[in-house]
């Protein structure tokens, strides 16, 4: 049998390298995959409908939001049907909010394992990110199909993959932050649901910001776009459909997303060191 | 095989922040930096081990053995020094880590394999072997929550034992499963070292260390006491243990652990006639008396729980006496004594050590290792006491001194 060249491992008290390094994660790629598969199997394995839920969930939410908000939001000269409007906002929102909410629990959930065996902790937030991607893709696919059927799809939709990393960066940043904080402070578990409830209403998922914008001064609008979700949703709607405009305020969102990603990785690495030192 | 070093340890040390300092509450910590008091669990370890050798680690409880293994397995980080390892390290620290109850045995084998650093191919290649070793073929596709605890442990050990890691870490794993499976594990460990794997073994059973290990490392209070051939280290360690306990009376002992709210002052054996005993017969009733002092308030004392653990001369755990929670209230202020009366001695003939533990509301107040040494002699109806799992009625009471 072929043996891999035995890797030298050095455990050094002064080693402060980040855990989001390819070198550290690569040998554990299979574990990362196992974590993702395990999450899926536990989530869908015991349901009757199984993976069909990934398709049903966006449908149900879009219908619910349409029922509730559809009446409130004036259609007027809306460029696309309201259900499509909701679906296109919700796909990014749910990716962001489920990944972040679930990552608050990550460290407490894996603590027993961390006490017994080493693995690069960075794969925990990554597993959430990867694990929820298929649901996002399915929702995106449904949006594309619906958009094509209703004739509102723009040619710009082809460039969606180019801007996809922006969303990934943003979600990665919040997942890293929430898992880092959730490990040290259990208060975050209590706080997180309210944060996301508030953020939901501060994101243009169910209504266009134009509705809010007429009551706000310019700095208020910028404030709204400091929530990167706002920028992401606006960007994707602009790319996917005709009839939407893109304001330069979206750049604020992009900047915040990048800052979140970099600082999140940094914060996670620092917290990780604290957890492991105490074990 | 070339005599390369598999393990090189230089100046290794580990400090832990003192327990209970870190607050779980976000806002408290925002405004107040956590205090940085710490205690030293390990300090100044320097040793190396050649490839393919088996190293046994001995030391009394709390000496830092488990901390050392945790550093080796990278569960925790050292505070000082460095370790160089020549290959992958796999812990058998606690088997079954990462098993998920809702997943099937097969899925768990893959999950556990990848947790221990094997890729899917490697696990697939060894799946048949693993399953055969564990003996759970028929249940492989059932969720492990339906497994008996024996099956669970066997499957977990099987995965760990078929790892391809170059360095294995083993902590008390021999205490796992039934006797036949233990034998199997012991043999597997022997095979591992035969096949050129480097093994680090922490065990309380000196006989197993002597059987399996080429070298032994003895640590005491976090410091390296001795490193060398197993026989030499084991002899020195055993002598030290006996010496330490014989030298001092319980009241003089300073190697205690716990909050110190209560302190054990004396622990003695008596006959029913009140005479002190050095040895007890298996067929005769006897009393154990513990004198306890300390500043714990009367209220706190009400939650006292007393435990005695017995170990034979091979450091093997043989039984315990536990007062439980509904212990009769110890009297209010000042020193008091706790007495228990047993109708006969439930131990085999031999020499024993007792470790005493005092708990207040479930938290350790005092712990004295090897607080009492005594011999047991076979009485005339010894056999009738040998039923396994037999419970003896023990009368507990507490008196003011």
XYZ file of C-alpha atoms in Angstrom:
680
model
C 0.000 0.000 0.000
C 1.189 3.440 -0.847
C 1.934 5.557 2.166
C 1.732 9.284 2.065
C 4.925 11.106 2.870
C 4.680 11.568 6.588
C 4.146 15.180 7.382
C 6.162 16.778 10.115
C 4.049 18.397 12.731
C 5.478 21.066 14.961
C 3.543 22.151 17.993
C 4.996 25.421 19.129
C 3.845 27.649 21.958
C 4.656 30.730 19.903
C 2.794 29.693 16.794
C 0.183 32.361 16.069
C -0.716 31.569 12.508
C -4.343 31.939 11.522
C -6.495 28.881 11.259
C -7.989 30.055 7.965
C -4.960 28.804 6.114
C -5.031 26.382 3.254
C -2.187 24.414 4.823
C -4.162 23.761 7.972
C -7.479 23.070 6.320
C -6.361 20.925 3.402
C -5.623 17.729 5.399
C -9.090 18.056 6.889
C -10.981 18.567 3.634
C -12.644 15.199 4.155
C -13.762 16.181 7.618
C -15.222 19.369 6.205
C -17.163 17.284 3.735
C -18.282 14.938 6.527
C -19.561 17.855 8.586
C -21.542 19.192 5.643
C -22.979 15.769 4.771
C -23.772 15.121 8.411
C -25.699 18.375 8.679
C -27.737 17.465 5.619
C -28.398 13.930 6.736
C -29.482 15.054 10.165
C -31.660 17.831 8.733
C -33.293 16.026 5.866
C -32.562 12.346 6.502
C -35.464 11.826 8.845
C -38.022 13.867 6.987
C -40.453 12.192 4.587
C -39.859 14.712 1.854
C -36.094 14.821 2.314
C -34.254 17.157 -0.001
C -37.551 18.253 -1.549
C -37.710 20.662 1.385
C -34.971 22.691 -0.243
C -37.440 23.481 -3.029
C -40.500 23.780 -0.830
C -39.021 26.252 1.619
C -38.519 29.115 -0.842
C -41.962 28.452 -2.318
C -43.664 28.573 1.059
C -41.825 31.684 2.204
C -42.411 33.539 -1.040
C -46.125 32.746 -0.847
C -46.344 33.793 2.795
C -44.509 37.059 2.256
C -46.630 37.757 -0.793
C -49.780 37.192 1.218
C -48.675 39.447 4.054
C -46.649 42.199 2.419
C -48.149 42.022 -1.042
C -51.168 43.878 0.256
C -49.112 46.560 1.955
C -46.623 47.276 -0.763
C -48.184 49.313 -3.514
C -47.677 47.583 -6.818
C -48.152 50.617 -9.029
C -45.581 50.464 -11.775
C -43.516 47.610 -10.300
C -41.146 46.223 -12.928
C -41.597 42.581 -11.857
C -44.367 40.543 -10.214
C -44.298 40.881 -6.446
C -43.710 37.143 -5.698
C -40.643 37.283 -7.922
C -39.508 40.423 -6.140
C -39.777 38.638 -2.784
C -38.135 35.446 -3.997
C -35.136 37.305 -5.434
C -34.600 39.129 -2.143
C -35.293 36.185 0.055
C -32.734 33.831 -1.561
C -29.811 35.945 -0.404
C -31.418 36.882 2.879
C -32.057 33.297 3.961
C -28.561 32.211 3.004
C -27.157 34.989 5.162
C -29.525 34.665 8.098
C -29.597 30.848 8.404
C -25.829 30.586 8.098
C -25.266 33.299 10.703
C -27.940 32.097 13.114
C -26.719 28.523 12.940
C -23.124 29.536 13.444
C -23.928 31.107 16.821
C -24.458 27.556 18.101
C -21.430 26.082 16.342
C -18.780 26.240 19.020
C -20.992 25.146 21.936
C -22.269 22.335 19.737
C -18.808 21.056 18.849
C -17.220 21.713 22.217
C -17.313 18.093 23.340
C -15.453 17.145 20.175
C -12.963 19.970 20.582
C -12.106 18.645 24.014
C -11.104 15.297 22.645
C -9.590 15.665 19.242
C -7.855 18.288 17.148
C -9.268 19.710 13.969
C -8.856 23.167 12.448
C -11.807 25.030 13.929
C -12.009 27.151 10.793
C -13.801 24.303 9.047
C -16.810 24.799 11.328
C -17.879 28.183 9.919
C -16.853 26.990 6.459
C -19.079 23.933 6.806
C -22.081 26.184 7.483
C -21.239 28.322 4.492
C -20.894 25.341 2.177
C -23.801 23.450 3.698
C -26.286 26.187 2.919
C -25.029 26.908 -0.592
C -27.211 24.317 -2.353
C -30.331 25.871 -0.884
C -29.217 29.241 -2.130
C -28.503 27.811 -5.578
C -31.906 26.151 -5.729
C -33.607 29.395 -4.756
C -31.528 31.235 -7.364
C -32.496 28.679 -9.968
C -36.163 29.078 -9.089
C -35.791 32.841 -9.357
C -34.193 32.454 -12.787
C -36.917 30.134 -13.998
C -39.697 32.334 -12.653
C -37.976 35.385 -14.113
C -37.670 33.752 -17.530
C -41.285 32.607 -17.487
C -42.566 36.042 -16.520
C -40.316 37.670 -19.082
C -38.529 39.971 -16.682
C -35.092 38.391 -16.888
C -32.311 40.694 -17.981
C -29.296 39.836 -20.126
C -27.204 41.053 -17.199
C -28.206 37.854 -15.335
C -25.295 36.192 -17.125
C -22.890 38.191 -14.971
C -24.384 36.995 -11.664
C -21.524 34.539 -11.048
C -19.076 37.447 -11.211
C -20.711 39.190 -8.288
C -21.402 36.061 -6.342
C -18.115 36.343 -4.339
C -19.391 39.577 -2.800
C -22.265 37.706 -1.145
C -19.920 34.888 -0.136
C -17.476 37.309 1.456
C -20.229 38.991 3.361
C -21.788 35.766 4.660
C -18.385 34.379 5.487
C -17.664 37.486 7.537
C -20.841 37.284 9.585
C -20.527 33.528 10.033
C -16.976 33.983 11.327
C -18.045 36.792 13.652
C -21.080 35.005 15.004
C -19.307 31.715 15.571
C -16.400 33.498 17.262
C -18.704 35.441 19.581
C -21.073 32.518 20.127
C -18.175 30.471 21.461
C -17.167 32.949 24.116
C -20.403 34.636 25.048
C -23.591 32.646 25.342
C -25.488 35.932 25.473
C -25.187 36.087 21.709
C -27.509 33.099 21.421
C -30.215 35.168 23.071
C -29.441 38.318 21.173
C -29.059 36.922 17.660
C -32.734 36.174 16.802
C -33.764 39.769 17.523
C -30.860 41.148 15.560
C -31.986 39.195 12.541
C -35.626 40.114 12.957
C -34.595 43.738 12.918
C -32.209 43.271 10.008
C -34.961 41.594 8.021
C -37.025 44.760 8.139
C -33.961 46.869 7.416
C -33.228 44.874 4.246
C -35.130 45.312 1.001
C -36.424 41.735 1.013
C -40.145 42.333 1.102
C -40.269 45.977 0.047
C -38.075 48.176 -2.153
C -35.945 50.756 -0.358
C -37.537 53.336 -2.562
C -40.547 53.160 -0.257
C -38.444 54.068 2.745
C -36.129 56.404 0.877
C -38.658 59.149 0.383
C -38.739 59.777 4.120
C -34.985 59.656 4.650
C -32.172 62.206 4.196
C -29.108 61.106 2.219
C -27.108 60.057 5.293
C -30.028 57.883 6.366
C -29.930 56.104 3.045
C -26.202 55.536 3.378
C -26.869 54.150 6.850
C -29.285 51.637 5.342
C -26.603 50.479 2.937
C -24.092 49.890 5.711
C -26.065 46.667 6.027
C -24.333 44.662 3.286
C -27.475 42.586 2.788
C -29.147 45.690 1.374
C -26.404 46.131 -1.202
C -26.363 42.445 -2.105
C -30.113 42.276 -2.659
C -30.134 45.473 -4.707
C -27.200 44.280 -6.768
C -28.731 40.904 -7.525
C -32.098 42.408 -8.445
C -30.362 44.855 -10.736
C -28.372 42.088 -12.386
C -31.283 39.694 -12.729
C -34.107 41.881 -13.918
C -34.743 44.844 -16.128
C -36.219 47.936 -14.598
C -34.085 48.276 -11.476
C -31.516 50.932 -10.867
C -28.271 50.616 -9.029
C -27.104 53.468 -6.838
C -23.459 54.035 -5.909
C -24.468 53.634 -2.257
C -24.096 49.904 -2.899
C -20.355 50.460 -2.689
C -20.809 51.123 1.019
C -22.290 47.661 1.352
C -19.390 46.106 -0.506
C -16.872 47.880 1.706
C -18.606 46.758 4.881
C -18.776 43.193 3.550
C -15.022 43.139 2.942
C -14.255 44.618 6.344
C -16.518 42.037 7.983
C -14.807 39.181 6.178
C -11.282 40.215 7.101
C -12.061 41.197 10.687
C -14.219 38.084 11.143
C -11.411 35.761 10.151
C -9.101 37.628 12.489
C -11.523 37.618 15.407
C -12.266 33.924 14.934
C -8.580 33.036 14.996
C -8.077 35.000 18.207
C -11.077 33.475 19.926
C -10.051 30.030 18.738
C -6.766 30.431 20.553
C -8.590 31.358 23.744
C -10.879 28.315 23.590
C -8.120 25.850 22.945
C -5.819 27.291 25.587
C -8.423 26.688 28.245
C -9.122 23.050 27.333
C 14.243 1.051 10.625
C 16.392 4.062 11.077
C 16.528 5.332 14.612
C 14.889 8.610 13.849
C 13.113 10.375 16.634
C 9.356 10.254 16.335
C 8.899 12.707 19.146
C 11.090 15.524 20.371
C 9.919 17.621 23.282
C 11.806 20.738 24.307
C 11.064 22.890 27.340
C 7.369 22.106 27.213
C 5.140 23.895 29.686
C 1.454 24.626 30.078
C -0.367 27.169 32.215
C -4.098 27.150 32.690
C -6.077 30.206 33.627
C -7.534 29.572 37.078
C -10.944 27.989 36.851
C -13.997 30.146 37.245
C -12.236 33.369 36.339
C -13.642 33.657 32.905
C -17.161 34.892 32.819
C -19.649 33.619 30.311
C -21.404 36.927 30.325
C -20.664 39.246 27.539
C -21.299 42.567 29.231
C -19.378 41.765 32.379
C -16.329 41.043 30.315
C -16.689 44.105 28.158
C -16.056 46.313 31.134
C -13.646 44.231 33.157
C -10.640 42.406 31.779
C -10.566 38.836 33.021
C -7.932 38.296 35.681
C -4.919 36.477 34.419
C -4.144 34.297 37.403
C -3.001 30.904 36.283
C -1.601 27.686 37.569
C 1.139 25.628 35.995
C 0.043 22.191 34.872
C 3.288 21.234 33.129
C 6.725 22.718 33.159
C 10.156 22.036 31.722
C 9.504 18.738 29.951
C 12.385 17.555 27.805
C 12.473 14.149 26.212
C 12.539 12.326 22.927
C 11.323 8.984 21.677
C 12.579 6.903 18.773
C 10.255 5.830 16.011
C 8.389 2.609 16.663
C 8.807 2.705 20.422
C 6.066 2.672 22.997
C 6.219 5.218 25.775
C 4.265 4.769 28.989
C 3.401 7.834 31.046
C 2.940 7.491 34.795
C 2.275 9.887 37.635
C -0.301 10.328 40.349
C -3.654 11.903 39.594
C -3.334 15.555 38.714
C 0.328 15.278 37.811
C -0.291 16.477 34.278
C -0.423 13.224 32.288
C -3.688 14.019 30.596
C -2.594 17.575 29.898
C 0.473 16.198 28.166
C -1.634 13.963 25.937
C -3.952 16.876 25.187
C -0.995 18.916 24.001
C 0.227 16.027 21.875
C -3.175 15.605 20.286
C -3.325 19.393 19.746
C -6.575 19.670 21.683
C -4.933 22.381 23.727
C -1.953 24.614 23.115
C 1.284 24.643 25.098
C 2.280 27.860 26.855
C 5.995 27.291 26.426
C 8.302 25.128 24.400
C 7.938 22.987 21.348
C 7.108 19.477 20.200
C 8.302 17.991 16.918
C 6.398 15.007 15.628
C 7.465 12.909 12.675
C 3.980 12.126 11.432
C 0.280 12.210 11.928
C -1.001 11.897 15.463
C -4.209 10.126 16.340
C -5.704 10.102 19.791
C -7.612 7.231 21.262
C -8.271 9.603 24.127
C -11.917 8.917 24.358
C -13.460 6.646 21.837
C -16.674 7.529 20.088
C -15.903 11.192 19.786
C -17.945 12.667 17.023
C -20.362 9.796 16.694
C -23.733 11.165 15.826
C -26.658 9.163 17.225
C -28.919 9.753 14.213
C -26.422 8.556 11.635
C -25.873 4.921 10.707
C -22.868 2.951 11.874
C -21.396 3.178 8.390
C -21.766 6.968 8.170
C -20.248 7.305 11.613
C -17.246 5.222 10.635
C -16.528 7.644 7.804
C -17.182 10.685 9.955
C -14.971 9.408 12.731
C -12.285 8.368 10.284
C -12.105 11.825 8.785
C -12.074 13.338 12.253
C -8.989 11.308 12.969
C -7.321 12.459 9.781
C -8.102 9.653 7.326
C -9.539 10.416 3.936
C -12.554 8.629 2.456
C -10.455 6.265 0.365
C -8.438 5.146 3.353
C -11.568 4.455 5.360
C -13.195 2.657 2.432
C -10.119 0.443 2.091
C -10.325 -0.515 5.715
C -14.069 -0.660 6.185
C -14.241 -4.474 6.079
C -11.437 -4.808 8.589
C -12.995 -2.232 10.888
C -16.393 -3.855 10.758
C -14.971 -7.318 11.346
C -12.952 -6.109 14.313
C -15.962 -4.433 15.903
C -18.369 -7.312 15.288
C -21.365 -5.121 14.439
C -21.844 -6.241 10.795
C -25.591 -6.758 11.020
C -26.270 -3.318 12.464
C -23.970 -1.312 10.235
C -26.781 0.514 8.476
C -28.790 1.282 11.569
C -28.488 4.554 13.451
C -26.014 4.166 16.272
C -28.584 5.426 18.766
C -30.036 1.920 18.551
C -26.708 0.350 19.478
C -25.944 -1.075 22.872
C -23.193 0.789 24.666
C -20.894 -2.189 24.106
C -21.430 -2.151 20.339
C -20.924 1.590 20.282
C -17.603 1.395 22.074
C -16.396 -1.542 19.966
C -17.149 0.250 16.717
C -15.467 3.422 17.931
C -12.351 1.609 19.039
C -12.236 -0.352 15.796
C -12.118 2.865 13.768
C -9.402 4.320 15.945
C -7.344 1.134 15.977
C -7.280 0.919 12.185
C -5.989 4.404 11.720
C -2.994 4.998 9.592
C -1.479 7.551 11.914
C 2.216 7.183 12.689
C 1.845 8.206 16.326
C -0.942 6.909 18.527
C -2.048 8.406 21.822
C -3.834 6.121 24.251
C -5.412 7.118 27.528
C -6.892 4.386 29.715
C -8.560 2.897 26.708
C -7.975 -0.560 28.138
C -10.765 -0.005 30.620
C -13.211 -0.225 27.729
C -15.706 -2.967 26.958
C -15.868 -6.518 28.281
C -12.886 -8.666 29.158
C -12.646 -10.428 25.792
C -12.700 -7.131 23.952
C -10.109 -5.703 26.316
C -7.808 -8.586 25.436
C -8.400 -7.865 21.778
C -7.545 -4.210 22.318
C -4.409 -5.085 24.222
C -3.302 -7.334 21.419
C -4.098 -4.675 18.845
C -1.966 -2.197 20.732
C 0.864 -4.659 20.760
C 0.433 -5.139 16.991
C 0.494 -1.392 16.504
C 3.879 -1.075 18.086
C 5.112 -4.192 16.267
C 4.128 -2.609 12.975
C 6.414 0.331 13.644
C 3.880 2.733 15.047
C 4.969 4.996 17.870
C 2.616 4.770 20.826
C 2.114 7.004 23.846
C 0.172 5.280 26.590
C -1.193 6.751 29.793
C -2.380 4.144 32.218
C -2.855 3.559 35.904
C -2.128 -0.116 35.465
C 1.586 -0.501 35.959
C 1.396 -4.133 34.853
C 0.108 -3.101 31.435
C 2.799 -0.493 31.096
C 5.435 -3.084 31.940
C 3.960 -5.437 29.371
C 3.594 -2.931 26.525
C 6.095 -0.121 26.906
C 9.775 0.160 26.025
C 10.235 3.449 27.805
C 8.426 5.240 30.542
C 8.077 8.852 31.558
C 7.159 9.730 35.102
C 5.752 13.176 35.794
C 4.955 14.537 39.203
C 3.241 17.893 39.788
C 3.814 18.799 36.176
C 7.554 18.210 36.254
C 9.532 15.501 34.597
C 10.663 13.170 37.363
C 12.254 10.385 35.386
C 12.530 9.093 31.843
C 14.009 5.735 30.988
C 13.424 1.988 30.609
C 9.982 1.015 31.900
C 11.181 -1.340 34.661
C 13.393 1.278 36.257
C 10.808 4.001 36.125
C 8.036 1.725 37.382
C 10.125 0.591 40.346
C 11.071 4.119 41.290
C 7.508 5.330 40.865
C 6.065 2.535 43.006
C 8.632 3.176 45.724
C 7.824 6.876 45.678
C 4.099 6.231 46.005
C 4.493 3.967 49.006
C 7.019 6.251 50.569
C 4.978 9.370 50.188
C 1.899 7.933 51.803
C 3.766 6.170 54.626
C 5.886 9.152 55.518
C 3.237 11.627 56.516
C 0.070 11.501 58.556
C -3.059 12.636 56.794
C -3.070 15.943 58.684
C 0.463 16.696 57.475
C -0.271 16.078 53.857
C -0.079 19.139 51.637
C -0.642 17.502 48.242
C -4.357 18.117 48.437
C -6.803 19.326 45.884
C -10.081 21.139 46.368
C -11.358 24.407 47.755
C -10.074 23.679 51.293
C -13.361 24.655 52.933
C -13.125 21.333 54.728
C -9.985 19.332 55.413
C -9.518 15.704 56.210
C -7.410 15.378 59.362
C -7.447 11.658 60.071
C -8.589 8.509 58.375
C -8.403 5.307 60.395
C -9.736 1.792 60.632
C -11.227 0.441 63.828
C -12.653 -2.822 65.073
C -16.069 -2.776 66.691
C -14.267 -2.775 70.025
C -12.707 0.605 69.201
C -9.139 -0.634 68.662
C -7.181 0.722 65.702
C -6.630 -1.838 62.945
C -3.890 -2.110 60.327
C -5.480 -5.013 58.574
C -9.034 -6.219 58.290
C -10.441 -9.682 57.755
C -12.965 -10.338 55.061
C -15.402 -11.851 57.553
C -15.299 -9.279 60.303
C -17.204 -6.047 60.704
C -15.153 -2.870 60.947
C -15.435 0.876 61.175
C -13.838 3.649 59.161
C -13.509 7.017 60.803
C -12.625 10.319 59.172
C -11.864 13.363 61.271
C -12.750 16.519 59.411
C -12.115 20.153 60.189
C -12.582 23.376 58.290
C -14.287 26.691 58.137
C -17.279 25.762 55.999
C -20.429 27.189 57.538
C -23.084 24.972 59.051
C -25.277 25.599 56.035
C -22.578 24.492 53.630
C -21.810 21.445 55.700
C -25.356 20.251 55.299
C -24.528 19.507 51.659
C -21.523 17.326 52.534
C -20.861 14.176 50.599
C -18.032 11.818 51.460
C -16.396 9.430 49.024
C -13.676 6.838 49.527
C -12.140 5.133 46.526
C -10.113 1.974 46.968
C -7.165 0.952 44.818
C -5.163 -2.247 44.978
C -1.375 -2.413 44.940
C -1.401 -2.248 41.155
C -3.214 1.057 41.292
C -6.325 -0.621 40.011
C -9.622 0.827 41.136
C -11.455 -1.810 43.163
C -14.428 -0.120 44.754
C -15.803 2.871 46.541
C -17.808 3.982 49.534
C -20.070 6.920 48.908
C -22.227 8.670 51.458
C -24.488 10.075 48.739
C -26.371 13.334 49.040
C -28.812 12.398 51.794
C -26.039 12.129 54.308
C -27.002 12.800 57.955
C -26.205 16.410 58.783
C -22.770 16.948 60.275
C -22.942 18.949 63.526
C -22.644 22.689 63.344
C -19.332 24.260 64.276
C -15.878 22.884 64.929
C -14.229 19.605 63.962
C -16.361 16.529 63.545
C -15.944 12.974 62.475
C -17.703 10.800 59.977
C -18.028 7.131 60.738
C -19.116 4.257 58.634
C -19.657 0.736 59.762
C -19.440 -2.236 57.434
C -20.607 -5.754 58.306
C -17.700 -7.316 56.431
C -14.984 -6.377 53.969
C -15.956 -6.766 50.312
C -12.356 -6.835 48.992
C -10.003 -9.662 48.087
C -6.999 -10.324 50.282
C -4.141 -7.932 49.526
C -2.913 -4.402 50.155
C -5.080 -1.419 49.399
C -4.966 2.342 49.260
C -7.900 4.593 49.895
C -8.317 8.037 48.376
C -10.665 10.328 50.261
C -12.841 13.010 48.730
C -15.031 15.550 50.481
C -17.634 17.292 48.364
C -19.714 20.278 49.327
C -22.767 20.700 47.173
C -21.065 18.592 44.501
C -17.882 20.697 44.424
C -14.641 19.196 45.713
C -13.594 20.649 49.057
C -10.721 18.305 49.752
C -9.058 15.320 48.195
C -6.241 13.274 49.645
C -4.662 10.594 47.505
C -3.647 7.375 49.233
C -4.844 8.718 52.564
C -5.012 5.252 54.083
C -3.087 2.061 53.470
C -4.415 -1.207 54.824
C -4.231 -4.958 54.293
C -7.078 -7.357 53.841
C -6.767 -10.933 55.093
C -8.944 -13.795 54.019
C -11.453 -14.799 56.668
C -13.120 -18.178 56.965
C -16.222 -17.432 54.895
C -14.495 -15.202 52.429
C -16.066 -16.792 49.388
C -19.563 -15.670 50.191
C -18.516 -12.040 49.903
C -17.161 -12.344 46.438
C -20.357 -11.925 44.513
C -19.780 -9.275 41.966
C -21.898 -6.198 42.202
C -22.935 -7.082 45.726
C -23.957 -4.049 47.715
C -23.174 -3.883 51.374
C -25.293 -1.937 53.746
C -23.130 0.760 55.230
C -24.170 2.803 58.218
C -23.042 6.383 57.988
C -23.149 8.820 60.826
C -21.436 12.019 61.846
C -20.486 13.101 65.367
C -19.135 16.284 66.884
C -15.612 15.813 68.211
